[in-house]
Amino acid sequence: MAVGFVTNTRITHGTPAALYAKGISRHIEYDVIAKNYGDDCTDIAKQLLSYPASNFKVMMGGGANFLKDKSRGGSREDGINIDLEWKKLGGRRKLLNNVRDLQAVTESDGKLLGIFAPSHFPIYVEEQIVGKKTVPRLVEMTEKAIGQLQYDEKGFFLMVEGGMIDVMEHTNQMHFAFGELYEFEEAIRKAREMTDPSETLIIVTADHGHALTMPGYLPVQESLFGSDIIKHFFGDEEITLEVPSIFFATGPGYRGGYRLIGDYIDKEEREQPHSALPSAIPVNSGHHGGEDVGLWADGPLSELFASTLENTEVAYIIKFLLCAKHLDYTFCNASALIETSTQDKSVE
């Protein structure tokens, strides 16, 4: 089975790294951090050179700084250039560094390692505003990845991460977060266009939510980024309060309280793409939430993901469907086991 992933975060970041790396901390993305945990701690980037990552057919995202030695403008101090060492692993392998490289990919190129940014990708909306495209977009990487993987006679597994949605919610910047969500949606749409729903299972989910809510009764003429203004009595005193339509529990959007002098809110500021929406507690980075996370599935056996599931069950079902070798019971042997059980009952 062909395996690959694409992300608009660093390829050593939490979600993509979970596909191939093990370690004491998600933060050991390169050698300088890893050595703080001991000499026997192998950084995540270096694990790209060993199994299973070395066998992946497609790996695309950002994070060049953690793959390159300082002599090449990177952050590594061990003298290892992960990208160049990866190319030496054998077989047909191709390094991709920019949009042109991605566009030029053909089926005959073999395994692909695309590193298109020093760290995470630039923000989608910002690039739209300035009219400058410095990296391939998530939908383009998804299209190329499926194009490379779909010819494997044993099928393929592809993980596509719109990881910048999370990054923008940490900063309470929902204009940017919605833009990243749109880009993720485009990648999903492309995946559906390129695959057959009768033979390809597509799962869309997240690893967590954020501590935000949508309170109040927003007037119909207001933007989603607006606020409801209410009058409230504390004893004999009437005060005016702002109830933001999108409200974070924590983050840099804190404004020192929501009691208004008069009815003034800077609506123009709220509509600016860079604006951080209000939070209740001032911290540099907003916190994740603890609510249930949605999961949507379409395709063969998508019914296995119905109802409420523990998060580890989701991973188990995926491994069951992929016929993971370390499981005693998988989709590949389920029919045989059921048939044997039926025959045993008939004998009885």
CSV table of C-alpha atoms in Angstrom, one decimal:
chain,number,residue,atom,x,y,z
A,1,MET,CA,0.0,0.0,0.0
A,2,ALA,CA,1.3,3.5,-0.9
A,3,VAL,CA,1.4,5.9,2.0
A,4,GLY,CA,1.7,9.7,2.1
A,5,PHE,CA,0.8,12.9,3.8
A,6,VAL,CA,0.6,16.6,3.0
A,7,THR,CA,0.3,19.5,5.5
A,8,ASN,CA,0.7,23.2,5.5
A,9,THR,CA,2.5,23.0,8.9
A,10,ARG,CA,6.1,21.7,9.4
A,11,ILE,CA,6.3,18.1,8.4
A,12,THR,CA,7.9,17.5,11.8
A,13,HIS,CA,4.9,19.0,13.6
A,14,GLY,CA,2.5,17.1,15.8
A,15,THR,CA,0.0,15.6,13.4
A,16,PRO,CA,2.3,14.5,10.5
A,17,ALA,CA,5.0,13.3,12.9
A,18,ALA,CA,2.5,11.0,14.6
A,19,LEU,CA,2.5,9.0,11.3
A,20,TYR,CA,6.1,8.1,11.5
A,21,ALA,CA,7.9,9.2,14.7
A,22,LYS,CA,8.2,8.3,18.3
A,23,GLY,CA,9.7,10.3,21.1
A,24,ILE,CA,9.5,11.7,24.6
A,25,SER,CA,8.0,15.0,23.4
A,26,ARG,CA,6.4,16.4,20.4
A,27,HIS,CA,8.8,19.3,20.6
A,28,ILE,CA,11.9,17.3,19.7
A,29,GLU,CA,11.5,18.4,16.1
A,30,TYR,CA,15.3,18.8,15.5
A,31,ASP,CA,18.6,17.9,17.1
A,32,VAL,CA,19.1,21.1,19.2
A,33,ILE,CA,15.9,20.4,21.2
A,34,ALA,CA,16.3,16.7,21.3
A,35,LYS,CA,19.7,16.7,22.9
A,36,ASN,CA,18.1,18.4,25.9
A,37,TYR,CA,16.3,15.1,26.6
A,38,GLY,CA,19.5,13.0,26.5
A,39,ASP,CA,22.0,11.7,24.0
A,40,ASP,CA,19.9,8.7,23.0
A,41,CYS,CA,16.9,10.9,22.0
A,42,THR,CA,16.4,10.9,18.2
A,43,ASP,CA,14.8,14.0,16.9
A,44,ILE,CA,11.7,13.8,14.8
A,45,ALA,CA,13.3,15.2,11.6
A,46,LYS,CA,16.0,12.5,11.7
A,47,GLN,CA,13.3,9.8,11.9
A,48,LEU,CA,12.3,10.8,8.4
A,49,LEU,CA,15.4,8.8,7.3
A,50,SER,CA,14.2,5.5,8.8
A,51,TYR,CA,11.2,3.2,8.6
A,52,PRO,CA,8.3,3.9,8.2
A,53,ALA,CA,8.9,7.4,6.8
A,54,SER,CA,11.6,6.3,4.5
A,55,ASN,CA,9.1,4.1,2.7
A,56,PHE,CA,6.4,6.8,2.4
A,57,LYS,CA,5.8,7.7,-1.2
A,58,VAL,CA,4.7,11.3,-0.6
A,59,MET,CA,5.7,13.8,2.2
A,60,MET,CA,4.9,17.5,1.6
A,61,GLY,CA,4.7,20.5,3.9
A,62,GLY,CA,7.0,23.1,5.5
A,63,GLY,CA,9.8,23.0,8.0
A,64,ALA,CA,13.0,23.3,6.0
A,65,ASN,CA,14.8,24.9,8.9
A,66,PHE,CA,14.6,21.8,11.0
A,67,LEU,CA,15.9,19.6,8.2
A,68,LYS,CA,18.9,21.7,7.1
A,69,ASP,CA,22.2,22.3,8.8
A,70,LYS,CA,23.2,25.8,9.8
A,71,SER,CA,25.7,25.9,6.9
A,72,ARG,CA,22.6,25.9,4.6
A,73,GLY,CA,20.6,28.4,6.6
A,74,GLY,CA,18.9,25.8,8.7
A,75,SER,CA,18.7,25.2,12.5
A,76,ARG,CA,20.5,21.9,12.8
A,77,GLU,CA,23.9,21.7,14.6
A,78,ASP,CA,24.7,18.0,14.0
A,79,GLY,CA,25.9,18.6,10.4
A,80,ILE,CA,23.1,16.4,9.0
A,81,ASN,CA,21.0,17.7,6.1
A,82,ILE,CA,17.9,15.5,6.3
A,83,ASP,CA,16.6,16.4,2.9
A,84,LEU,CA,19.9,15.5,1.1
A,85,GLU,CA,20.3,12.3,3.2
A,86,TRP,CA,16.7,11.3,2.3
A,87,LYS,CA,17.5,11.5,-1.4
A,88,LYS,CA,20.4,9.1,-0.9
A,89,LEU,CA,18.2,6.3,0.6
A,90,GLY,CA,17.8,4.6,-2.7
A,91,GLY,CA,15.3,4.1,-5.4
A,92,ARG,CA,13.7,6.9,-7.4
A,93,ARG,CA,13.4,10.0,-5.1
A,94,LYS,CA,12.8,13.6,-5.9
A,95,LEU,CA,13.1,16.7,-3.7
A,96,LEU,CA,10.6,19.5,-4.3
A,97,ASN,CA,11.3,23.1,-3.1
A,98,ASN,CA,8.8,25.4,-4.8
A,99,VAL,CA,5.6,25.6,-6.8
A,100,ARG,CA,7.4,24.9,-10.1
A,101,ASP,CA,8.9,21.7,-8.7
A,102,LEU,CA,5.5,20.5,-7.7
A,103,GLN,CA,3.9,21.3,-11.0
A,104,ALA,CA,6.6,19.4,-12.8
A,105,VAL,CA,6.0,16.1,-10.9
A,106,THR,CA,5.2,13.1,-13.0
A,107,GLU,CA,4.2,9.5,-12.0
A,108,SER,CA,7.8,8.3,-12.9
A,109,ASP,CA,9.4,10.5,-10.2
A,110,GLY,CA,9.0,7.9,-7.5
A,111,LYS,CA,9.0,9.0,-3.9
A,112,LEU,CA,8.5,12.7,-3.2
A,113,LEU,CA,9.8,15.0,-0.4
A,114,GLY,CA,8.4,18.5,-0.8
A,115,ILE,CA,9.6,21.1,1.7
A,116,PHE,CA,8.2,24.5,0.6
A,117,ALA,CA,8.6,26.8,3.6
A,118,PRO,CA,11.2,27.4,6.4
A,119,SER,CA,8.5,26.7,9.0
A,120,HIS,CA,4.7,26.7,8.7
A,121,PHE,CA,3.2,27.9,5.5
A,122,PRO,CA,2.3,31.5,5.0
A,123,ILE,CA,-1.3,32.4,5.9
A,124,TYR,CA,-3.7,31.8,3.0
A,125,VAL,CA,-5.6,35.1,3.4
A,126,GLU,CA,-2.5,37.1,3.6
A,127,GLU,CA,-1.2,35.7,0.4
A,128,GLN,CA,-4.5,36.4,-1.2
A,129,ILE,CA,-4.4,40.1,0.0
A,130,VAL,CA,-1.0,40.8,-1.4
A,131,GLY,CA,-1.5,38.8,-4.5
A,132,LYS,CA,1.6,36.8,-4.1
A,133,LYS,CA,1.9,33.0,-4.0
A,134,THR,CA,5.1,31.7,-2.4
A,135,VAL,CA,4.1,28.1,-1.7
A,136,PRO,CA,1.8,25.6,-3.3
A,137,ARG,CA,-1.6,25.5,-1.7
A,138,LEU,CA,-3.1,22.6,0.2
A,139,VAL,CA,-5.4,21.6,-2.7
A,140,GLU,CA,-2.5,21.5,-5.1
A,141,MET,CA,-0.4,19.2,-2.9
A,142,THR,CA,-3.5,17.0,-2.3
A,143,GLU,CA,-4.0,16.7,-6.1
A,144,LYS,CA,-0.4,15.8,-6.8
A,145,ALA,CA,-0.3,13.4,-3.8
A,146,ILE,CA,-3.4,11.4,-5.0
A,147,GLY,CA,-2.0,11.4,-8.5
A,148,GLN,CA,1.2,9.7,-7.2
A,149,LEU,CA,-0.5,7.3,-4.8
A,150,GLN,CA,-3.6,6.1,-6.7
A,151,TYR,CA,-1.8,3.8,-9.1
A,152,ASP,CA,-0.6,1.4,-6.4
A,153,GLU,CA,-2.4,-1.9,-6.9
A,154,LYS,CA,-2.8,-2.4,-3.2
A,155,GLY,CA,-4.4,1.0,-2.7
A,156,PHE,CA,-3.2,4.0,-0.7
A,157,PHE,CA,-3.5,5.9,2.5
A,158,LEU,CA,-3.2,9.7,2.5
A,159,MET,CA,-3.4,12.1,5.4
A,160,VAL,CA,-4.1,15.7,4.5
A,161,GLU,CA,-3.8,18.3,7.3
A,162,GLY,CA,-5.1,21.9,7.2
A,163,GLY,CA,-3.0,22.6,10.3
A,164,MET,CA,-3.0,26.4,10.0
A,165,ILE,CA,-6.7,26.5,11.2
A,166,ASP,CA,-5.4,25.6,14.6
A,167,VAL,CA,-2.5,28.0,14.5
A,168,MET,CA,-4.8,30.9,13.7
A,169,GLU,CA,-7.3,30.0,16.4
A,170,HIS,CA,-4.4,30.1,19.0
A,171,THR,CA,-4.0,33.8,18.1
A,172,ASN,CA,-7.8,34.4,18.1
A,173,GLN,CA,-7.6,35.5,14.4
A,174,MET,CA,-10.8,34.0,13.0
A,175,HIS,CA,-10.6,35.9,9.7
A,176,PHE,CA,-7.4,33.9,9.0
A,177,ALA,CA,-8.9,30.7,10.5
A,178,PHE,CA,-11.9,30.8,8.2
A,179,GLY,CA,-9.5,31.3,5.3
A,180,GLU,CA,-7.6,28.3,6.3
A,181,LEU,CA,-10.8,26.3,6.8
A,182,TYR,CA,-11.8,27.3,3.2
A,183,GLU,CA,-8.5,26.0,1.9
A,184,PHE,CA,-8.9,22.7,3.8
A,185,GLU,CA,-12.4,22.4,2.3
A,186,GLU,CA,-11.0,22.9,-1.2
A,187,ALA,CA,-8.6,20.0,-0.6
A,188,ILE,CA,-11.4,17.8,0.6
A,189,ARG,CA,-13.4,18.7,-2.6
A,190,LYS,CA,-10.4,17.8,-4.8
A,191,ALA,CA,-10.0,14.5,-3.0
A,192,ARG,CA,-13.7,13.7,-3.7
A,193,GLU,CA,-13.4,14.7,-7.3
A,194,MET,CA,-10.4,12.4,-7.9
A,195,THR,CA,-11.6,9.3,-6.1
A,196,ASP,CA,-14.5,6.9,-6.5
A,197,PRO,CA,-16.8,6.9,-3.4
A,198,SER,CA,-17.6,3.2,-4.0
A,199,GLU,CA,-14.0,2.3,-3.3
A,200,THR,CA,-12.4,5.1,-1.4
A,201,LEU,CA,-13.1,6.0,2.2
A,202,ILE,CA,-12.7,9.7,3.1
A,203,ILE,CA,-12.6,10.7,6.8
A,204,VAL,CA,-12.7,14.3,7.9
A,205,THR,CA,-12.0,15.1,11.5
A,206,ALA,CA,-9.8,17.1,13.9
A,207,ASP,CA,-7.6,16.2,16.9
A,208,HIS,CA,-9.3,18.8,19.1
A,209,GLY,CA,-11.3,22.0,19.1
A,210,HIS,CA,-10.6,25.4,20.6
A,211,ALA,CA,-12.2,27.1,23.6
A,212,LEU,CA,-14.5,29.4,21.7
A,213,THR,CA,-18.2,29.9,21.7
A,214,MET,CA,-20.8,31.9,19.8
A,215,PRO,CA,-23.0,33.6,22.5
A,216,GLY,CA,-25.6,36.3,22.3
A,217,TYR,CA,-28.3,37.3,19.8
A,218,LEU,CA,-26.4,39.0,17.0
A,219,PRO,CA,-28.6,41.5,15.1
A,220,VAL,CA,-29.2,40.2,11.5
A,221,GLN,CA,-27.5,43.2,10.0
A,222,GLU,CA,-24.3,42.6,11.9
A,223,SER,CA,-21.3,40.8,10.5
A,224,LEU,CA,-20.3,37.4,12.1
A,225,PHE,CA,-17.4,39.4,13.6
A,226,GLY,CA,-19.7,41.9,15.3
A,227,SER,CA,-21.3,42.1,18.7
A,228,ASP,CA,-24.6,42.3,20.5
A,229,ILE,CA,-25.0,45.3,22.8
A,230,ILE,CA,-27.0,44.7,25.9
A,231,LYS,CA,-28.1,46.8,28.9
A,232,HIS,CA,-27.8,45.2,32.3
A,233,PHE,CA,-28.5,46.3,35.8
A,234,PHE,CA,-26.1,45.8,38.7
A,235,GLY,CA,-28.2,46.9,41.6
A,236,ASP,CA,-29.5,50.3,40.7
A,237,GLU,CA,-26.8,50.9,38.1
A,238,GLU,CA,-27.5,50.3,34.4
A,239,ILE,CA,-24.4,49.4,32.4
A,240,THR,CA,-23.8,48.6,28.7
A,241,LEU,CA,-22.1,45.4,27.8
A,242,GLU,CA,-20.7,44.0,24.6
A,243,VAL,CA,-21.4,40.3,23.8
A,244,PRO,CA,-19.1,39.3,20.9
A,245,SER,CA,-20.6,36.9,18.4
A,246,ILE,CA,-17.4,34.9,18.5
A,247,PHE,CA,-15.7,34.7,21.9
A,248,PHE,CA,-12.6,32.9,23.0
A,249,ALA,CA,-12.0,31.8,26.6
A,250,THR,CA,-8.3,32.6,26.3
A,251,GLY,CA,-5.9,34.3,24.0
A,252,PRO,CA,-4.3,37.6,22.9
A,253,GLY,CA,-7.7,39.1,21.9
A,254,TYR,CA,-8.4,40.1,25.5
A,255,ARG,CA,-9.6,43.8,25.7
A,256,GLY,CA,-9.6,44.5,29.4
A,257,GLY,CA,-13.3,43.7,29.9
A,258,TYR,CA,-16.5,44.2,28.0
A,259,ARG,CA,-18.2,47.0,29.8
A,260,LEU,CA,-18.7,49.9,27.3
A,261,ILE,CA,-18.6,53.6,27.8
A,262,GLY,CA,-21.5,54.5,25.6
A,263,ASP,CA,-22.3,52.1,22.8
A,264,TYR,CA,-19.0,52.4,20.9
A,265,ILE,CA,-17.3,49.4,19.3
A,266,ASP,CA,-14.6,49.8,16.6
A,267,LYS,CA,-16.4,47.7,14.0
A,268,GLU,CA,-14.0,48.6,11.3
A,269,GLU,CA,-11.1,47.2,13.4
A,270,ARG,CA,-13.1,43.9,13.9
A,271,GLU,CA,-13.5,43.5,10.2
A,272,GLN,CA,-9.7,43.7,9.5
A,273,PRO,CA,-8.2,40.4,8.5
A,274,HIS,CA,-5.5,40.6,11.2
A,275,SER,CA,-7.9,41.4,14.0
A,276,ALA,CA,-7.8,39.2,17.0
A,277,LEU,CA,-11.4,38.5,18.3
A,278,PRO,CA,-12.2,39.0,22.0
A,279,SER,CA,-11.1,36.6,24.7
A,280,ALA,CA,-11.9,36.4,28.4
A,281,ILE,CA,-8.4,35.7,29.8
A,282,PRO,CA,-5.2,37.3,28.4
A,283,VAL,CA,-2.6,34.8,27.3
A,284,ASN,CA,-0.2,34.8,24.4
A,285,SER,CA,-1.7,31.7,22.9
A,286,GLY,CA,-5.3,30.5,23.2
A,287,HIS,CA,-6.0,27.1,24.6
A,288,HIS,CA,-7.6,24.0,23.1
A,289,GLY,CA,-11.1,23.1,24.1
A,290,GLY,CA,-12.4,19.9,25.7
A,291,GLU,CA,-15.6,19.4,23.7
A,292,ASP,CA,-16.4,16.5,21.5
A,293,VAL,CA,-14.9,16.7,18.0
A,294,GLY,CA,-16.9,16.1,14.9
A,295,LEU,CA,-16.0,13.3,12.4
A,296,TRP,CA,-17.5,12.9,9.0
A,297,ALA,CA,-16.9,9.8,6.8
A,298,ASP,CA,-18.0,8.9,3.3
A,299,GLY,CA,-17.3,5.8,1.3
A,300,PRO,CA,-17.0,2.0,2.0
A,301,LEU,CA,-17.7,1.1,5.6
A,302,SER,CA,-18.1,4.7,6.6
A,303,GLU,CA,-20.9,3.4,8.9
A,304,LEU,CA,-18.2,2.2,11.3
A,305,PHE,CA,-17.6,5.8,12.3
A,306,ALA,CA,-21.3,6.5,13.2
A,307,SER,CA,-22.4,7.5,16.7
A,308,THR,CA,-20.1,8.6,19.6
A,309,LEU,CA,-16.6,7.1,19.7
A,310,GLU,CA,-13.6,7.4,22.0
A,311,ASN,CA,-10.8,9.0,20.1
A,312,THR,CA,-8.7,5.8,20.3
A,313,GLU,CA,-11.5,3.8,18.7
A,314,VAL,CA,-11.2,6.0,15.6
A,315,ALA,CA,-7.5,5.1,15.3
A,316,TYR,CA,-8.3,1.4,15.9
A,317,ILE,CA,-11.0,1.4,13.2
A,318,ILE,CA,-8.6,2.9,10.7
A,319,LYS,CA,-6.0,0.3,11.5
A,320,PHE,CA,-8.7,-2.4,11.2
A,321,LEU,CA,-9.6,-1.2,7.7
A,322,LEU,CA,-5.9,-0.9,6.7
A,323,CYS,CA,-5.4,-4.5,7.8
A,324,ALA,CA,-2.5,-3.5,10.2
A,325,LYS,CA,-0.3,-6.6,10.7
A,326,HIS,CA,-0.1,-6.2,14.5
A,327,LEU,CA,-3.8,-6.7,14.9
A,328,ASP,CA,-5.3,-10.1,15.3
A,329,TYR,CA,-8.6,-9.1,13.8
A,330,THR,CA,-8.7,-6.9,10.7
A,331,PHE,CA,-11.0,-6.2,7.7
A,332,CYS,CA,-8.8,-8.6,5.7
A,333,ASN,CA,-9.4,-11.6,7.9
A,334,ALA,CA,-12.8,-10.7,9.3
A,335,SER,CA,-14.8,-12.4,6.5
A,336,ALA,CA,-12.8,-15.6,6.9
A,337,LEU,CA,-13.2,-15.6,10.7
A,338,ILE,CA,-17.0,-15.0,10.4
A,339,GLU,CA,-17.2,-17.8,7.8
A,340,THR,CA,-15.3,-20.2,10.1
A,341,SER,CA,-17.5,-19.3,13.1
A,342,THR,CA,-20.6,-19.9,11.0
A,343,GLN,CA,-19.3,-23.3,9.9
A,344,ASP,CA,-18.5,-24.3,13.5
A,345,LYS,CA,-22.1,-23.5,14.6
A,346,SER,CA,-23.4,-25.5,11.7
A,347,VAL,CA,-21.4,-28.6,12.9
A,348,GLU,CA,-22.8,-28.2,16.4
